[in-house]
């Protein structure tokens, strides 16, 4: 391999299309298997776990429990990792999770400005837009405008918007507000209302 072949071009360091990202992933996977760092079975199992077992339905159950059990909610806000562990939820990329609560006066939204850090055990793998530079830079610069223009989520001017920058050390999730007129609902029914986007903070929970 010549030197010019191993010098990354901008197109290589910043993949532009889905096809390019997929090709890079395949190449990385092949290399890790070839070097004995990972096995095909491990890769398949990991993909299966995050496609079928771990996902926002787990975060939704956490949110619904917090809405219906004030003591659990207090524990969740004090230490999200420990509170989630009570429900058997935890693991990779969730070693230090923090739940931030939406209130009548504060709306929270999460981002990873550096890359794509995200609380996997409660939300699964991040959506593509969460990983894109457009979201990562603009949500910090003008969160209110971006929420309105890109997500159709109007946060009233009277409310403060807080943007939380996740990292490899701390990963945030939003505890959304429980919608009105849901008094009679069970935790399981409430969980069905809670979406991934609501726990990222780009959408409200609707009854
Ligand atoms: Fe990151």
mmCIF file of C-alpha atoms in Angstrom, residues 20-188:
data_model
loop_
_atom_site.group_PDB
_atom_site.id
_atom_site.type_symbol
_atom_site.label_atom_id
_atom_site.label_comp_id
_atom_site.label_asym_id
_atom_site.label_seq_id
_atom_site.Cartn_x
_atom_site.Cartn_y
_atom_site.Cartn_z
ATOM 1 C CA UNK A 20 -20.817 4.853 2.125
ATOM 2 C CA UNK A 21 -21.498 4.347 5.838
ATOM 3 C CA UNK A 22 -22.667 0.782 5.188
ATOM 4 C CA UNK A 23 -19.549 0.049 3.120
ATOM 5 C CA UNK A 24 -17.294 1.359 5.887
ATOM 6 C CA UNK A 25 -19.149 -0.744 8.463
ATOM 7 C CA UNK A 26 -18.724 -3.869 6.338
ATOM 8 C CA UNK A 27 -15.008 -3.173 5.905
ATOM 9 C CA UNK A 28 -14.537 -2.595 9.654
ATOM 10 C CA UNK A 29 -16.495 -5.724 10.512
ATOM 11 C CA UNK A 30 -14.448 -7.826 8.063
ATOM 12 C CA UNK A 31 -11.209 -6.470 9.491
ATOM 13 C CA UNK A 32 -12.243 -7.139 13.117
ATOM 14 C CA UNK A 33 -13.257 -10.690 12.268
ATOM 15 C CA UNK A 34 -10.048 -11.260 10.295
ATOM 16 C CA UNK A 35 -7.953 -10.011 13.223
ATOM 17 C CA UNK A 36 -9.840 -12.184 15.683
ATOM 18 C CA UNK A 37 -11.193 -9.189 17.657
ATOM 19 C CA UNK A 38 -14.767 -10.261 16.958
ATOM 20 C CA UNK A 39 -16.586 -13.238 15.520
ATOM 21 C CA UNK A 40 -19.360 -13.258 12.934
ATOM 22 C CA UNK A 41 -21.647 -14.804 15.554
ATOM 23 C CA UNK A 42 -20.906 -11.993 18.023
ATOM 24 C CA UNK A 43 -21.662 -9.351 15.391
ATOM 25 C CA UNK A 44 -24.930 -11.084 14.457
ATOM 26 C CA UNK A 45 -25.911 -11.470 18.099
ATOM 27 C CA UNK A 46 -25.197 -7.816 18.845
ATOM 28 C CA UNK A 47 -27.225 -6.698 15.827
ATOM 29 C CA UNK A 48 -30.057 -9.007 16.898
ATOM 30 C CA UNK A 49 -30.047 -7.640 20.458
ATOM 31 C CA UNK A 50 -30.315 -4.035 19.322
ATOM 32 C CA UNK A 51 -32.825 -4.779 16.565
ATOM 33 C CA UNK A 52 -35.154 -6.996 18.566
ATOM 34 C CA UNK A 53 -34.561 -6.785 22.303
ATOM 35 C CA UNK A 54 -33.150 -3.442 23.365
ATOM 36 C CA UNK A 55 -34.962 -0.360 22.187
ATOM 37 C CA UNK A 56 -37.098 2.618 23.187
ATOM 38 C CA UNK A 57 -39.783 0.309 24.570
ATOM 39 C CA UNK A 58 -37.484 -0.187 27.562
ATOM 40 C CA UNK A 59 -37.063 3.546 28.088
ATOM 41 C CA UNK A 60 -40.816 3.947 27.714
ATOM 42 C CA UNK A 61 -41.364 1.448 30.546
ATOM 43 C CA UNK A 62 -38.948 3.432 32.708
ATOM 44 C CA UNK A 63 -40.798 6.686 31.953
ATOM 45 C CA UNK A 64 -44.209 5.129 32.657
ATOM 46 C CA UNK A 65 -42.974 3.745 35.970
ATOM 47 C CA UNK A 66 -41.623 7.176 36.918
ATOM 48 C CA UNK A 67 -45.014 8.724 36.095
ATOM 49 C CA UNK A 68 -46.876 6.241 38.270
ATOM 50 C CA UNK A 69 -44.428 5.705 41.137
ATOM 51 C CA UNK A 70 -43.111 8.939 42.721
ATOM 52 C CA UNK A 71 -40.493 7.103 44.757
ATOM 53 C CA UNK A 72 -39.129 5.425 41.643
ATOM 54 C CA UNK A 73 -39.130 8.792 39.879
ATOM 55 C CA UNK A 74 -37.029 10.284 42.670
ATOM 56 C CA UNK A 75 -34.557 7.411 42.393
ATOM 57 C CA UNK A 76 -34.476 7.770 38.601
ATOM 58 C CA UNK A 77 -33.638 11.462 38.796
ATOM 59 C CA UNK A 78 -31.040 10.789 41.501
ATOM 60 C CA UNK A 79 -29.319 7.934 39.660
ATOM 61 C CA UNK A 80 -30.798 6.725 36.390
ATOM 62 C CA UNK A 81 -28.393 3.814 35.983
ATOM 63 C CA UNK A 82 -29.304 2.362 39.382
ATOM 64 C CA UNK A 83 -33.031 2.973 38.916
ATOM 65 C CA UNK A 84 -33.023 1.300 35.487
ATOM 66 C CA UNK A 85 -31.100 -1.629 36.958
ATOM 67 C CA UNK A 86 -34.030 -2.183 39.357
ATOM 68 C CA UNK A 87 -36.066 -2.982 36.233
ATOM 69 C CA UNK A 88 -33.348 -5.203 34.825
ATOM 70 C CA UNK A 89 -32.381 -2.538 32.287
ATOM 71 C CA UNK A 90 -28.733 -1.680 31.768
ATOM 72 C CA UNK A 91 -25.507 -2.670 30.105
ATOM 73 C CA UNK A 92 -23.377 -1.473 27.246
ATOM 74 C CA UNK A 93 -23.360 2.324 26.811
ATOM 75 C CA UNK A 94 -25.564 2.784 29.836
ATOM 76 C CA UNK A 95 -23.029 2.588 32.619
ATOM 77 C CA UNK A 96 -23.658 6.213 33.625
ATOM 78 C CA UNK A 97 -27.081 7.448 32.601
ATOM 79 C CA UNK A 98 -28.767 10.645 33.715
ATOM 80 C CA UNK A 99 -32.496 11.349 33.427
ATOM 81 C CA UNK A 100 -33.496 14.998 32.998
ATOM 82 C CA UNK A 101 -37.083 15.934 33.753
ATOM 83 C CA UNK A 102 -39.323 18.075 31.591
ATOM 84 C CA UNK A 103 -41.558 20.372 33.614
ATOM 85 C CA UNK A 104 -43.992 23.219 32.980
ATOM 86 C CA UNK A 105 -41.035 25.583 32.821
ATOM 87 C CA UNK A 106 -38.152 23.492 31.433
ATOM 88 C CA UNK A 107 -37.849 21.480 28.236
ATOM 89 C CA UNK A 108 -34.825 19.213 27.856
ATOM 90 C CA UNK A 109 -33.239 17.854 24.712
ATOM 91 C CA UNK A 110 -30.231 15.583 24.305
ATOM 92 C CA UNK A 111 -27.409 15.514 21.790
ATOM 93 C CA UNK A 112 -23.848 14.332 21.444
ATOM 94 C CA UNK A 113 -22.017 17.227 19.841
ATOM 95 C CA UNK A 114 -18.838 15.179 19.406
ATOM 96 C CA UNK A 115 -20.205 11.989 17.855
ATOM 97 C CA UNK A 116 -23.319 9.969 18.729
ATOM 98 C CA UNK A 117 -23.213 9.030 22.435
ATOM 99 C CA UNK A 118 -26.651 7.826 23.447
ATOM 100 C CA UNK A 119 -28.131 5.725 26.276
ATOM 101 C CA UNK A 120 -28.404 2.400 24.444
ATOM 102 C CA UNK A 121 -30.052 0.333 27.213
ATOM 103 C CA UNK A 122 -33.131 2.578 27.317
ATOM 104 C CA UNK A 123 -33.299 3.909 23.759
ATOM 105 C CA UNK A 124 -31.576 1.286 21.612
ATOM 106 C CA UNK A 125 -29.338 2.538 18.821
ATOM 107 C CA UNK A 126 -29.541 6.214 17.857
ATOM 108 C CA UNK A 127 -31.506 7.267 14.769
ATOM 109 C CA UNK A 128 -29.430 8.444 11.819
ATOM 110 C CA UNK A 129 -30.343 12.093 12.201
ATOM 111 C CA UNK A 130 -28.999 12.050 15.767
ATOM 112 C CA UNK A 131 -25.570 11.223 14.335
ATOM 113 C CA UNK A 132 -25.614 13.887 11.638
ATOM 114 C CA UNK A 133 -23.579 17.109 12.004
ATOM 115 C CA UNK A 134 -26.680 19.133 11.115
ATOM 116 C CA UNK A 135 -28.469 18.038 14.297
ATOM 117 C CA UNK A 136 -25.399 18.011 16.510
ATOM 118 C CA UNK A 137 -24.430 21.587 15.769
ATOM 119 C CA UNK A 138 -27.763 23.308 15.281
ATOM 120 C CA UNK A 139 -29.607 21.897 18.288
ATOM 121 C CA UNK A 140 -26.982 23.583 20.465
ATOM 122 C CA UNK A 141 -26.949 26.876 18.565
ATOM 123 C CA UNK A 142 -30.674 27.375 18.143
ATOM 124 C CA UNK A 143 -32.568 24.569 19.855
ATOM 125 C CA UNK A 144 -35.942 26.304 19.879
ATOM 126 C CA UNK A 145 -35.836 27.058 16.156
ATOM 127 C CA UNK A 146 -34.582 23.613 15.268
ATOM 128 C CA UNK A 147 -37.225 21.883 17.369
ATOM 129 C CA UNK A 148 -39.912 23.899 15.611
ATOM 130 C CA UNK A 149 -38.578 23.734 12.054
ATOM 131 C CA UNK A 150 -37.201 20.205 11.936
ATOM 132 C CA UNK A 151 -39.404 18.360 14.414
ATOM 133 C CA UNK A 152 -42.571 20.438 14.474
ATOM 134 C CA UNK A 153 -42.254 20.759 18.215
ATOM 135 C CA UNK A 154 -43.120 24.240 19.412
ATOM 136 C CA UNK A 155 -41.684 25.014 22.822
ATOM 137 C CA UNK A 156 -43.345 28.161 24.210
ATOM 138 C CA UNK A 157 -41.056 31.147 24.747
ATOM 139 C CA UNK A 158 -42.022 31.092 28.414
ATOM 140 C CA UNK A 159 -40.178 27.771 28.799
ATOM 141 C CA UNK A 160 -36.451 27.365 29.190
ATOM 142 C CA UNK A 161 -34.812 24.924 26.745
ATOM 143 C CA UNK A 162 -31.875 22.966 28.137
ATOM 144 C CA UNK A 163 -29.585 21.042 25.796
ATOM 145 C CA UNK A 164 -27.609 18.177 27.334
ATOM 146 C CA UNK A 165 -24.418 17.065 25.635
ATOM 147 C CA UNK A 166 -23.893 13.342 26.124
ATOM 148 C CA UNK A 167 -20.425 11.854 26.174
ATOM 149 C CA UNK A 168 -18.798 8.478 26.592
ATOM 150 C CA UNK A 169 -18.984 9.085 30.349
ATOM 151 C CA UNK A 170 -22.510 10.492 30.777
ATOM 152 C CA UNK A 171 -25.516 9.659 28.649
ATOM 153 C CA UNK A 172 -28.754 11.562 29.074
ATOM 154 C CA UNK A 173 -32.374 10.610 28.577
ATOM 155 C CA UNK A 174 -35.363 12.921 28.852
ATOM 156 C CA UNK A 175 -38.164 12.159 31.282
ATOM 157 C CA UNK A 176 -41.033 13.731 29.334
ATOM 158 C CA UNK A 177 -44.125 15.246 30.905
ATOM 159 C CA UNK A 178 -47.061 12.965 31.403
ATOM 160 C CA UNK A 179 -49.861 14.121 29.107
ATOM 161 C CA UNK A 180 -53.084 15.468 30.563
ATOM 162 C CA UNK A 181 -56.161 13.257 30.782
ATOM 163 C CA UNK A 182 -54.225 10.040 31.367
ATOM 164 C CA UNK A 183 -55.159 9.642 35.052
ATOM 165 C CA UNK A 184 -56.868 6.297 34.614
ATOM 166 C CA UNK A 185 -54.148 4.666 32.557
ATOM 167 C CA UNK A 186 -51.905 1.874 33.800
ATOM 168 C CA UNK A 187 -48.139 1.986 33.508
ATOM 169 C CA UNK A 188 -48.293 -0.420 30.556
#
